[in-house]
PDB file of C-alpha atoms in Angstrom:
ATOM      1  CA  ARG A  10      40.005 -22.731   3.864  1.00 47.00           C
ATOM      2  CA  GLY A  11      41.334 -21.869   0.426  1.00 51.00           C
ATOM      3  CA  LEU A  12      39.178 -18.738   0.360  1.00 46.00           C
ATOM      4  CA  ALA A  13      40.504 -17.734   3.826  1.00 46.00           C
ATOM      5  CA  ARG A  14      44.077 -18.124   2.618  1.00 48.00           C
ATOM      6  CA  ARG A  15      43.280 -15.995  -0.406  1.00 47.00           C
ATOM      7  CA  ALA A  16      41.695 -13.379   1.891  1.00 44.00           C
ATOM      8  CA  ARG A  17      44.796 -13.300   4.132  1.00 44.00           C
ATOM      9  CA  ARG A  18      47.067 -12.889   1.135  1.00 46.00           C
ATOM     10  CA  GLY A  19      44.823 -10.065  -0.095  1.00 44.00           C
ATOM     11  CA  VAL A  20      45.088  -8.324   3.274  1.00 41.00           C
ATOM     12  CA  GLY A  21      48.839  -8.577   3.168  1.00 43.00           C
ATOM     13  CA  GLY A  22      48.901  -7.046  -0.274  1.00 43.00           C
ATOM     14  CA  VAL A  23      46.633  -4.071   0.314  1.00 40.00           C
ATOM     15  CA  GLY A  24      47.588  -3.352   3.922  1.00 41.00           C
ATOM     16  CA  GLY A  25      44.286  -2.124   5.395  1.00 42.00           C
ATOM     17  CA  GLY A  26      41.862  -1.564   2.602  1.00 42.00           C
ATOM     18  CA  VAL A  27      38.537  -3.184   1.660  1.00 40.00           C
ATOM     19  CA  ILE A  28      38.375  -6.983   1.414  1.00 39.00           C
ATOM     20  CA  VAL A  29      36.015  -8.218  -1.242  1.00 40.00           C
ATOM     21  CA  ILE A  30      34.579 -11.720  -1.302  1.00 41.00           C
ATOM     22  CA  ASP A  31      32.847 -12.706  -4.446  1.00 44.00           C
ATOM     23  CA  VAL A  32      30.143 -15.049  -3.072  1.00 41.00           C
ATOM     24  CA  ASP A  33      28.547 -15.811  -6.425  1.00 45.00           C
ATOM     25  CA  GLY A  34      31.962 -16.490  -7.980  1.00 45.00           C
ATOM     26  CA  CYS A  35      32.766 -18.926  -5.138  1.00 43.00           C
ATOM     27  CA  ALA A  36      29.497 -20.757  -5.750  1.00 41.00           C
ATOM     28  CA  ARG A  37      30.521 -21.239  -9.387  1.00 40.00           C
ATOM     29  CA  GLY A  38      34.156 -22.205  -8.580  1.00 41.00           C
ATOM     30  CA  ARG A  39      35.632 -25.561  -7.909  1.00 41.00           C
ATOM     31  CA  GLY A  40      35.399 -27.232  -4.550  1.00 40.00           C
ATOM     32  CA  VAL A  41      32.197 -25.371  -3.484  1.00 41.00           C
ATOM     33  CA  GLY A  42      29.016 -27.294  -4.095  1.00 43.00           C
ATOM     34  CA  SER A  43      26.367 -24.612  -3.508  1.00 43.00           C
ATOM     35  CA  ARG A  44      25.771 -20.945  -2.841  1.00 43.00           C
ATOM     36  CA  GLY A  45      25.174 -21.696   0.851  1.00 45.00           C
ATOM     37  CA  SER A  46      28.560 -23.301   1.213  1.00 45.00           C
ATOM     38  CA  ALA A  47      30.127 -20.359  -0.591  1.00 43.00           C
ATOM     39  CA  ARG A  48      28.574 -18.025   1.935  1.00 44.00           C
ATOM     40  CA  ARG A  49      29.975 -20.139   4.779  1.00 43.00           C
ATOM     41  CA  HIS A  50      33.437 -20.004   3.256  1.00 43.00           C
ATOM     42  CA  ALA A  51      33.054 -16.246   2.817  1.00 42.00           C
ATOM     43  CA  ALA A  52      32.076 -15.812   6.456  1.00 42.00           C
ATOM     44  CA  PHE A  53      35.001 -18.015   7.555  1.00 40.00           C
ATOM     45  CA  GLY A  54      37.407 -15.932   5.500  1.00 44.00           C
ATOM     46  CA  ALA A  55      35.963 -12.733   6.891  1.00 41.00           C
ATOM     47  CA  ARG A  56      36.462 -13.934  10.471  1.00 41.00           C
ATOM     48  CA  ASN A  57      40.019 -14.874   9.751  1.00 43.00           C
ATOM     49  CA  VAL A  58      40.915 -11.474   8.323  1.00 39.00           C
ATOM     50  CA  GLY A  59      38.742  -9.266  10.472  1.00 41.00           C
ATOM     51  CA  GLY A  60      41.345  -8.657  13.170  1.00 43.00           C
ATOM     52  CA  GLY A  61      43.648  -6.461  11.132  1.00 42.00           C
ATOM     53  CA  GLY A  62      41.476  -3.398  11.074  1.00 42.00           C
ATOM     54  CA  ASP A  63      40.395  -3.864   7.469  1.00 42.00           C
ATOM     55  CA  ASP A  64      36.916  -2.876   6.305  1.00 40.00           C
ATOM     56  CA  ILE A  65      35.108  -6.055   5.372  1.00 41.00           C
ATOM     57  CA  ALA A  66      32.369  -5.602   2.843  1.00 43.00           C
ATOM     58  CA  VAL A  67      30.611  -8.421   1.101  1.00 42.00           C
ATOM     59  CA  SER A  68      29.896  -7.643  -2.445  1.00 41.00           C
ATOM     60  CA  SER A  69      28.153  -9.802  -4.976  1.00 42.00           C
ATOM     61  CA  PRO A  70      28.392 -10.671  -7.772  1.00 42.00           C
ATOM     62  CA  ALA A  71      31.822  -9.490  -8.737  1.00 41.00           C
ATOM     63  CA  ALA A  72      35.250  -9.162  -7.213  1.00 42.00           C
ATOM     64  CA  VAL A  73      37.256  -5.911  -7.249  1.00 40.00           C
ATOM     65  CA  ASN A  74      40.560  -6.134  -9.108  1.00 43.00           C
ATOM     66  CA  GLY A  75      40.760  -9.876  -8.579  1.00 42.00           C
ATOM     67  CA  SER A  76      40.835  -9.568  -4.771  1.00 40.00           C
ATOM     68  CA  VAL A  77      38.432 -11.417  -2.568  1.00 40.00           C
ATOM     69  CA  VAL A  78      35.426  -9.285  -1.482  1.00 39.00           C
ATOM     70  CA  ALA A  79      33.066  -9.724   1.478  1.00 39.00           C
ATOM     71  CA  ARG A  80      29.716  -7.826   1.766  1.00 41.00           C
ATOM     72  CA  ALA A  81      26.687  -8.756   3.850  1.00 39.00           C
ATOM     73  CA  ALA A  82      23.718  -9.829   1.776  1.00 44.00           C
ATOM     74  CA  PRO A  83      21.304  -6.893   1.395  1.00 47.00           C
ATOM     75  CA  ASN A  84      17.684  -7.018   2.467  1.00 54.00           C
ATOM     76  CA  VAL A  85      15.433  -8.591  -0.165  1.00 53.00           C
ATOM     77  CA  ASP A  86      13.177  -5.509  -0.391  1.00 56.00           C
ATOM     78  CA  GLY A  87      15.939  -2.961   0.039  1.00 74.00           C
ATOM     79  CA  LEU A  88      14.188  -1.585   3.114  1.00 81.00           C
ATOM     80  CA  PRO A  89      15.993  -0.986   6.423  1.00 89.00           C
ATOM     81  CA  VAL A  90      14.847  -2.858   9.506  1.00 91.00           C
ATOM     82  CA  LYS A  91      13.436   0.321  11.013  1.00 91.00           C
ATOM     83  CA  VAL A  92      11.208   0.836   8.008  1.00 92.00           C
ATOM     84  CA  LEU A  93       9.997  -2.771   8.083  1.00 92.00           C
ATOM     85  CA  VAL A  94       9.181  -2.566  11.783  1.00 93.00           C
ATOM     86  CA  GLU A  95       7.248   0.686  11.329  1.00 92.00           C
ATOM     87  CA  ALA A  96       5.371  -0.736   8.316  1.00 93.00           C
ATOM     88  CA  ALA A  97       4.454  -3.819  10.386  1.00 93.00           C
ATOM     89  CA  MET A  98       3.132  -1.607  13.243  1.00 94.00           C
ATOM     90  CA  LEU A  99       1.094   0.496  10.819  1.00 94.00           C
ATOM     91  CA  ALA A 100      -0.295  -2.649   9.162  1.00 94.00           C
ATOM     92  CA  ALA A 101      -1.234  -4.108  12.567  1.00 94.00           C
ATOM     93  CA  MET A 102      -3.005  -0.876  13.515  1.00 92.00           C
ATOM     94  CA  THR A 103      -4.850  -0.899  10.214  1.00 92.00           C
ATOM     95  CA  GLY A 104      -5.974  -4.531  10.566  1.00 91.00           C
ATOM     96  CA  LEU A 105      -7.085  -4.113  14.170  1.00 91.00           C
ATOM     97  CA  THR A 106      -8.984  -0.870  13.494  1.00 90.00           C
ATOM     98  CA  PHE A 107     -10.780  -2.260  10.474  1.00 92.00           C
ATOM     99  CA  HIS A 108     -11.603  -5.537  12.228  1.00 91.00           C
ATOM    100  CA  VAL A 109     -13.028  -3.844  15.338  1.00 90.00           C
ATOM    101  CA  SER A 110     -14.945  -1.276  13.275  1.00 89.00           C
ATOM    102  CA  SER A 111     -16.488  -3.964  11.116  1.00 86.00           C
ATOM    103  CA  LEU A 112     -17.300  -6.074  14.148  1.00 86.00           C
ATOM    104  CA  PHE A 113     -19.182  -3.292  15.936  1.00 86.00           C
ATOM    105  CA  ARG A 114     -20.482  -1.605  12.779  1.00 83.00           C
ATOM    106  CA  PHE A 115     -18.366   1.521  13.229  1.00 82.00           C
ATOM    107  CA  ASP A 116     -16.863   1.445   9.765  1.00 78.00           C
ATOM    108  CA  ALA A 117     -19.294   4.086   8.508  1.00 78.00           C
ATOM    109  CA  TYR A 118     -17.932   6.523  11.060  1.00 81.00           C
ATOM    110  CA  PHE A 119     -14.221   5.809  10.713  1.00 82.00           C
ATOM    111  CA  GLY A 120     -14.048   5.309   6.975  1.00 82.00           C
ATOM    112  CA  ALA A 121     -11.691   8.235   6.522  1.00 85.00           C
ATOM    113  CA  LEU A 122      -9.112   6.704   8.866  1.00 88.00           C
ATOM    114  CA  PHE A 123      -8.655   3.342   7.173  1.00 92.00           C
ATOM    115  CA  PRO A 124      -6.364   4.590   4.346  1.00 93.00           C
ATOM    116  CA  LEU A 125      -4.319   6.703   6.742  1.00 93.00           C
ATOM    117  CA  PRO A 126      -1.610   4.171   7.879  1.00 93.00           C
ATOM    118  CA  VAL A 127      -0.660   3.350   4.279  1.00 95.00           C
ATOM    119  CA  VAL A 128      -0.462   7.050   3.434  1.00 94.00           C
ATOM    120  CA  ILE A 129       1.672   7.705   6.513  1.00 94.00           C
ATOM    121  CA  ALA A 130       4.062   4.920   5.423  1.00 94.00           C
ATOM    122  CA  ALA A 131       4.306   6.545   1.996  1.00 94.00           C
ATOM    123  CA  ALA A 132       4.900   9.988   3.558  1.00 92.00           C
ATOM    124  CA  ARG A 133       7.650   8.767   5.838  1.00 91.00           C
ATOM    125  CA  TRP A 134       9.442   6.113   3.822  1.00 91.00           C
ATOM    126  CA  GLY A 135       8.168   6.080   0.232  1.00 91.00           C
ATOM    127  CA  GLU A 136       6.146   3.804  -2.007  1.00 92.00           C
ATOM    128  CA  LYS A 137       7.852   0.528  -1.098  1.00 92.00           C
ATOM    129  CA  ALA A 138       6.979   0.953   2.576  1.00 93.00           C
ATOM    130  CA  ALA A 139       3.389   1.832   1.623  1.00 94.00           C
ATOM    131  CA  MET A 140       3.086  -1.309  -0.485  1.00 94.00           C
ATOM    132  CA  ARG A 141       4.524  -3.459   2.300  1.00 93.00           C
ATOM    133  CA  THR A 142       2.034  -1.938   4.765  1.00 95.00           C
ATOM    134  CA  LEU A 143      -0.866  -2.564   2.400  1.00 95.00           C
ATOM    135  CA  VAL A 144       0.077  -6.196   1.727  1.00 95.00           C
ATOM    136  CA  VAL A 145       0.677  -7.038   5.413  1.00 95.00           C
ATOM    137  CA  ALA A 146      -2.563  -5.349   6.501  1.00 95.00           C
ATOM    138  CA  THR A 147      -4.526  -7.319   3.900  1.00 95.00           C
ATOM    139  CA  LEU A 148      -2.960 -10.612   4.931  1.00 95.00           C
ATOM    140  CA  LEU A 149      -3.568  -9.850   8.597  1.00 94.00           C
ATOM    141  CA  LEU A 150      -7.243  -9.096   7.918  1.00 94.00           C
ATOM    142  CA  ALA A 151      -7.518 -12.320   5.942  1.00 93.00           C
ATOM    143  CA  LEU A 152      -6.371 -14.203   9.044  1.00 93.00           C
ATOM    144  CA  ILE A 153      -8.437 -12.465  11.685  1.00 92.00           C
ATOM    145  CA  SER A 154     -11.557 -11.394   9.717  1.00 89.00           C
ATOM    146  CA  GLY A 155     -11.702 -13.748   6.741  1.00 89.00           C
ATOM    147  CA  PRO A 156     -10.930 -13.270   3.060  1.00 90.00           C
ATOM    148  CA  LEU A 157     -14.155 -11.384   2.281  1.00 89.00           C
ATOM    149  CA  ARG A 158     -13.423  -8.505   4.638  1.00 90.00           C
ATOM    150  CA  ALA A 159      -9.780  -8.513   3.662  1.00 92.00           C
ATOM    151  CA  LEU A 160     -10.742  -8.125  -0.019  1.00 92.00           C
ATOM    152  CA  ASN A 161     -13.253  -5.442   0.902  1.00 91.00           C
ATOM    153  CA  TYR A 162     -10.546  -3.498   2.700  1.00 93.00           C
ATOM    154  CA  PHE A 163      -8.150  -3.945  -0.203  1.00 94.00           C
ATOM    155  CA  CYS A 164     -10.700  -2.764  -2.779  1.00 93.00           C
ATOM    156  CA  LEU A 165     -12.320   0.044  -0.854  1.00 92.00           C
ATOM    157  CA  HIS A 166      -9.403   1.496   1.125  1.00 94.00           C
ATOM    158  CA  GLY A 167      -6.105  -0.172   0.379  1.00 94.00           C
ATOM    159  CA  VAL A 168      -5.727   0.579  -3.315  1.00 95.00           C
ATOM    160  CA  LEU A 169      -7.005   4.101  -2.785  1.00 95.00           C
ATOM    161  CA  ALA A 170      -4.483   4.703   0.024  1.00 95.00           C
ATOM    162  CA  TYR A 171      -1.571   3.447  -2.084  1.00 96.00           C
ATOM    163  CA  THR A 172      -2.690   5.556  -5.035  1.00 95.00           C
ATOM    164  CA  LEU A 173      -2.897   8.702  -2.904  1.00 94.00           C
ATOM    165  CA  GLY A 174       0.444   8.059  -1.264  1.00 94.00           C
ATOM    166  CA  SER A 175       2.171   7.416  -4.598  1.00 94.00           C
ATOM    167  CA  LEU A 176       0.700  10.512  -6.200  1.00 94.00           C
ATOM    168  CA  TRP A 177       1.620  12.711  -3.247  1.00 94.00           C
ATOM    169  CA  VAL A 178       5.184  11.302  -3.157  1.00 93.00           C
ATOM    170  CA  ARG A 179       5.537  12.301  -6.808  1.00 92.00           C
ATOM    171  CA  GLY A 180       4.325  15.811  -5.991  1.00 89.00           C
ATOM    172  CA  SER A 181       1.066  15.692  -7.975  1.00 91.00           C
ATOM    173  CA  SER A 182      -1.390  18.531  -7.487  1.00 91.00           C
ATOM    174  CA  TRP A 183      -4.987  18.188  -6.369  1.00 93.00           C
ATOM    175  CA  TRP A 184      -6.147  18.644  -9.945  1.00 93.00           C
ATOM    176  CA  VAL A 185      -4.622  15.229 -10.561  1.00 94.00           C
ATOM    177  CA  THR A 186      -4.980  13.410  -7.275  1.00 94.00           C
ATOM    178  CA  ILE A 187      -8.708  14.102  -6.713  1.00 95.00           C
ATOM    179  CA  PRO A 188      -9.983  12.761 -10.097  1.00 94.00           C
ATOM    180  CA  VAL A 189      -7.554   9.793 -10.093  1.00 95.00           C
ATOM    181  CA  SER A 190      -8.403   8.829  -6.536  1.00 95.00           C
ATOM    182  CA  ALA A 191     -12.145   9.228  -7.205  1.00 95.00           C
ATOM    183  CA  LEU A 192     -11.872   6.844 -10.178  1.00 95.00           C
ATOM    184  CA  THR A 193      -9.818   4.459  -8.055  1.00 95.00           C
ATOM    185  CA  ARG A 194     -12.502   4.563  -5.372  1.00 95.00           C
ATOM    186  CA  THR A 195     -15.218   3.918  -7.967  1.00 94.00           C
ATOM    187  CA  CYS A 196     -13.351   0.902  -9.300  1.00 94.00           C
ATOM    188  CA  GLY A 197     -12.829  -0.282  -5.746  1.00 93.00           C
ATOM    189  CA  ILE A 198     -16.560  -0.090  -5.006  1.00 92.00           C
ATOM    190  CA  LEU A 199     -17.336  -2.063  -8.166  1.00 91.00           C
ATOM    191  CA  GLY A 200     -14.624  -4.595  -7.240  1.00 91.00           C
ATOM    192  CA  SER A 201     -16.040  -4.987  -3.745  1.00 90.00           C
ATOM    193  CA  LEU A 202     -19.526  -5.544  -5.185  1.00 89.00           C
ATOM    194  CA  ALA A 203     -18.073  -8.128  -7.568  1.00 89.00           C
ATOM    195  CA  VAL A 204     -16.370  -9.981  -4.739  1.00 88.00           C
ATOM    196  CA  SER A 205     -19.559  -9.938  -2.682  1.00 86.00           C
ATOM    197  CA  SER A 206     -21.489 -11.232  -5.698  1.00 87.00           C
ATOM    198  CA  LEU A 207     -19.051 -14.038  -6.144  1.00 86.00           C
ATOM    199  CA  VAL A 208     -19.248 -15.055  -2.503  1.00 84.00           C
ATOM    200  CA  TRP A 209     -23.062 -14.774  -2.234  1.00 82.00           C
ATOM    201  CA  ARG A 210     -23.667 -16.168  -5.739  1.00 84.00           C
ATOM    202  CA  GLU A 211     -25.895 -13.221  -6.503  1.00 82.00           C
ATOM    203  CA  ASN A 212     -25.332 -10.167  -8.722  1.00 85.00           C
ATOM    204  CA  VAL A 213     -25.444  -7.567  -5.973  1.00 84.00           C
ATOM    205  CA  LEU A 214     -25.092  -4.612  -8.306  1.00 83.00           C
ATOM    206  CA  ALA A 215     -27.895  -5.818 -10.592  1.00 85.00           C
ATOM    207  CA  LEU A 216     -30.019  -6.374  -7.506  1.00 87.00           C
ATOM    208  CA  LEU A 217     -29.411  -2.840  -6.288  1.00 85.00           C
ATOM    209  CA  VAL A 218     -30.244  -1.398  -9.719  1.00 84.00           C
ATOM    210  CA  THR A 219     -33.423  -3.452  -9.863  1.00 85.00           C
ATOM    211  CA  GLN A 220     -34.519  -2.153  -6.454  1.00 84.00           C
ATOM    212  CA  MET A 221     -33.670   1.390  -7.575  1.00 83.00           C
ATOM    213  CA  TYR A 222     -35.760   0.907 -10.723  1.00 82.00           C
ATOM    214  CA  ALA A 223     -38.746  -0.233  -8.657  1.00 83.00           C
ATOM    215  CA  LEU A 224     -38.389   2.735  -6.326  1.00 83.00           C
ATOM    216  CA  ILE A 225     -38.261   5.248  -9.193  1.00 81.00           C
ATOM    217  CA  ASP A 226     -41.265   3.514 -10.821  1.00 79.00           C
ATOM    218  CA  GLN A 227     -43.271   3.755  -7.598  1.00 81.00           C
ATOM    219  CA  PHE A 228     -42.324   7.396  -7.211  1.00 79.00           C
ATOM    220  CA  ALA A 229     -43.370   8.168 -10.792  1.00 77.00           C
ATOM    221  CA  ALA A 230     -46.714   6.412 -10.235  1.00 77.00           C
ATOM    222  CA  GLY A 231     -47.249   8.280  -6.965  1.00 77.00           C
ATOM    223  CA  VAL A 232     -46.814  11.711  -8.528  1.00 75.00           C
ATOM    224  CA  GLY A 233     -48.942  10.773 -11.543  1.00 73.00           C
ATOM    225  CA  ALA A 234     -46.121  10.829 -14.066  1.00 70.00           C
ATOM    226  CA  THR A 235     -46.725   9.059 -17.366  1.00 71.00           C
ATOM    227  CA  PHE A 236     -43.124   8.111 -18.147  1.00 72.00           C
ATOM    228  CA  ALA A 237     -41.349   4.955 -17.078  1.00 71.00           C
ATOM    229  CA  PRO A 238     -37.560   4.919 -16.633  1.00 74.00           C
ATOM    230  CA  THR A 239     -35.504   2.506 -18.687  1.00 78.00           C
ATOM    231  CA  MET A 240     -32.960   0.157 -17.162  1.00 79.00           C
ATOM    232  CA  GLY A 241     -30.161   1.924 -19.067  1.00 82.00           C
ATOM    233  CA  TRP A 242     -31.140   5.224 -17.520  1.00 83.00           C
ATOM    234  CA  VAL A 243     -31.249   3.635 -14.063  1.00 84.00           C
ATOM    235  CA  TRP A 244     -27.792   2.101 -14.585  1.00 86.00           C
ATOM    236  CA  ALA A 245     -26.378   5.484 -15.677  1.00 87.00           C
ATOM    237  CA  THR A 246     -27.953   7.127 -12.623  1.00 85.00           C
ATOM    238  CA  ALA A 247     -26.473   4.526 -10.323  1.00 86.00           C
ATOM    239  CA  MET A 248     -22.985   4.984 -11.759  1.00 90.00           C
ATOM    240  CA  PHE A 249     -23.368   8.753 -11.513  1.00 91.00           C
ATOM    241  CA  PHE A 250     -24.178   8.550  -7.810  1.00 90.00           C
ATOM    242  CA  ILE A 251     -21.269   6.192  -7.230  1.00 91.00           C
ATOM    243  CA  LEU A 252     -18.969   8.724  -8.870  1.00 93.00           C
ATOM    244  CA  ILE A 253     -20.396  11.556  -6.764  1.00 94.00           C
ATOM    245  CA  ASN A 254     -19.905   9.474  -3.615  1.00 92.00           C
ATOM    246  CA  SER A 255     -16.311   8.661  -4.557  1.00 94.00           C
ATOM    247  CA  PHE A 256     -15.559  12.281  -5.425  1.00 95.00           C
ATOM    248  CA  SER A 257     -16.953  13.590  -2.090  1.00 94.00           C
ATOM    249  CA  TYR A 258     -15.136  10.904  -0.148  1.00 94.00           C
ATOM    250  CA  THR A 259     -11.776  11.630  -1.697  1.00 94.00           C
ATOM    251  CA  LEU A 260     -12.267  15.377  -1.242  1.00 94.00           C
ATOM    252  CA  ILE A 261     -12.910  14.795   2.452  1.00 92.00           C
ATOM    253  CA  LEU A 262      -9.745  12.657   2.611  1.00 93.00           C
ATOM    254  CA  HIS A 263      -7.726  15.429   1.069  1.00 94.00           C
ATOM    255  CA  MET A 264      -8.973  17.926   3.624  1.00 93.00           C
ATOM    256  CA  VAL A 265      -8.441  15.596   6.611  1.00 92.00           C
ATOM    257  CA  TYR A 266      -5.017  14.364   5.502  1.00 93.00           C
ATOM    258  CA  THR A 267      -3.865  17.942   4.878  1.00 92.00           C
ATOM    259  CA  ILE A 268      -4.187  18.517   8.639  1.00 91.00           C
ATOM    260  CA  VAL A 269      -2.982  15.090   9.816  1.00 91.00           C
ATOM    261  CA  LEU A 270       0.050  14.755   7.543  1.00 90.00           C
ATOM    262  CA  SER A 271       1.132  18.290   8.173  1.00 90.00           C
ATOM    263  CA  ALA A 272       1.475  17.329  11.837  1.00 87.00           C
ATOM    264  CA  VAL A 273       3.167  14.003  11.003  1.00 85.00           C
ATOM    265  CA  THR A 274       5.668  15.213   8.409  1.00 84.00           C
ATOM    266  CA  GLY A 275       5.953  18.899   9.258  1.00 83.00           C
ATOM    267  CA  GLN A 276       5.416  19.871   5.662  1.00 86.00           C
ATOM    268  CA  ASN A 277       2.711  20.124   3.011  1.00 88.00           C
ATOM    269  CA  PHE A 278       2.960  16.488   1.931  1.00 90.00           C
ATOM    270  CA  VAL A 279      -0.438  16.411   0.208  1.00 91.00           C
ATOM    271  CA  ASN A 280       0.471  19.422  -1.969  1.00 90.00           C
ATOM    272  CA  ALA A 281      -2.591  21.367  -0.862  1.00 90.00           C
ATOM    273  CA  PRO A 282      -3.144  24.754  -2.573  1.00 90.00           C
ATOM    274  CA  PRO A 283      -2.160  27.811  -0.475  1.00 89.00           C
ATOM    275  CA  LYS A 284      -5.773  28.917  -0.064  1.00 90.00           C
ATOM    276  CA  VAL A 285      -6.734  25.539   1.336  1.00 89.00           C
ATOM    277  CA  CYS A 286      -3.774  25.581   3.728  1.00 89.00           C
ATOM    278  CA  ARG A 287      -4.777  29.038   5.010  1.00 89.00           C
ATOM    279  CA  ALA A 288      -8.387  27.952   5.418  1.00 89.00           C
ATOM    280  CA  LEU A 289      -7.364  24.852   7.371  1.00 87.00           C
ATOM    281  CA  GLY A 290      -4.727  26.645   9.413  1.00 84.00           C
ATOM    282  CA  VAL A 291      -1.693  24.675   8.289  1.00 84.00           C
ATOM    283  CA  SER A 292       1.562  25.848   6.758  1.00 79.00           C
ATOM    284  CA  ALA A 293       1.781  25.770   2.985  1.00 70.00           C
TER     285      ALA A 293
END
């Protein structure tokens, strides 16, 4: 009530300006026991003064020139409701697509589409929306597919998608995005293998290298070779092929997303070189 009287006096003094209610200051003042009660007093004061045509804005933490200010509490993430809704829809599409593809073993054919919703969120609304889409999609997959598949999506596709979106938002060229995304993909593959090893209680990567060593040994014996590969050489070969796989995968993503995001954003969001744009038939 005291705050409402102060607000009415402020309206009489300024005659149609901006009314400021210092919510944090009210929470620290006398007679108000908590921040929640301060907000209720602020809302009561705003209702009492809202009929005079004044612009009511709630501002925290400070008052303007000693007058009482009112401003609605901003969103925690600083994202508009429209952005949050679109990010939720993109996350739901990501979770459903990945879950169905994993269920029917289609993930090998649609692997290039899994990072797309996060990249679209980054192209339309920036890095915060992309991060929100990634987190919500991972949590959704943890609920409907289990934590193992959720972590596999996060390691193999989610981090790569956020990295690509962030680099493209900053205007990085392909000379930067392709090597960085290839290294991110490589780390994601190793992280996915580490998670699988932890769940299955077996070193999956070491098992794969051992099988590769046995295969090379049999091949060398079959052709009559006298040399035997060392485990260090086999490990280096395995890492080389993982890097080649990551590089080719990210290069395909760059080509596909040049076409898709040109249609979504109407511009060269992926910063493709002019020759690539002409070859793919999109505007530079």
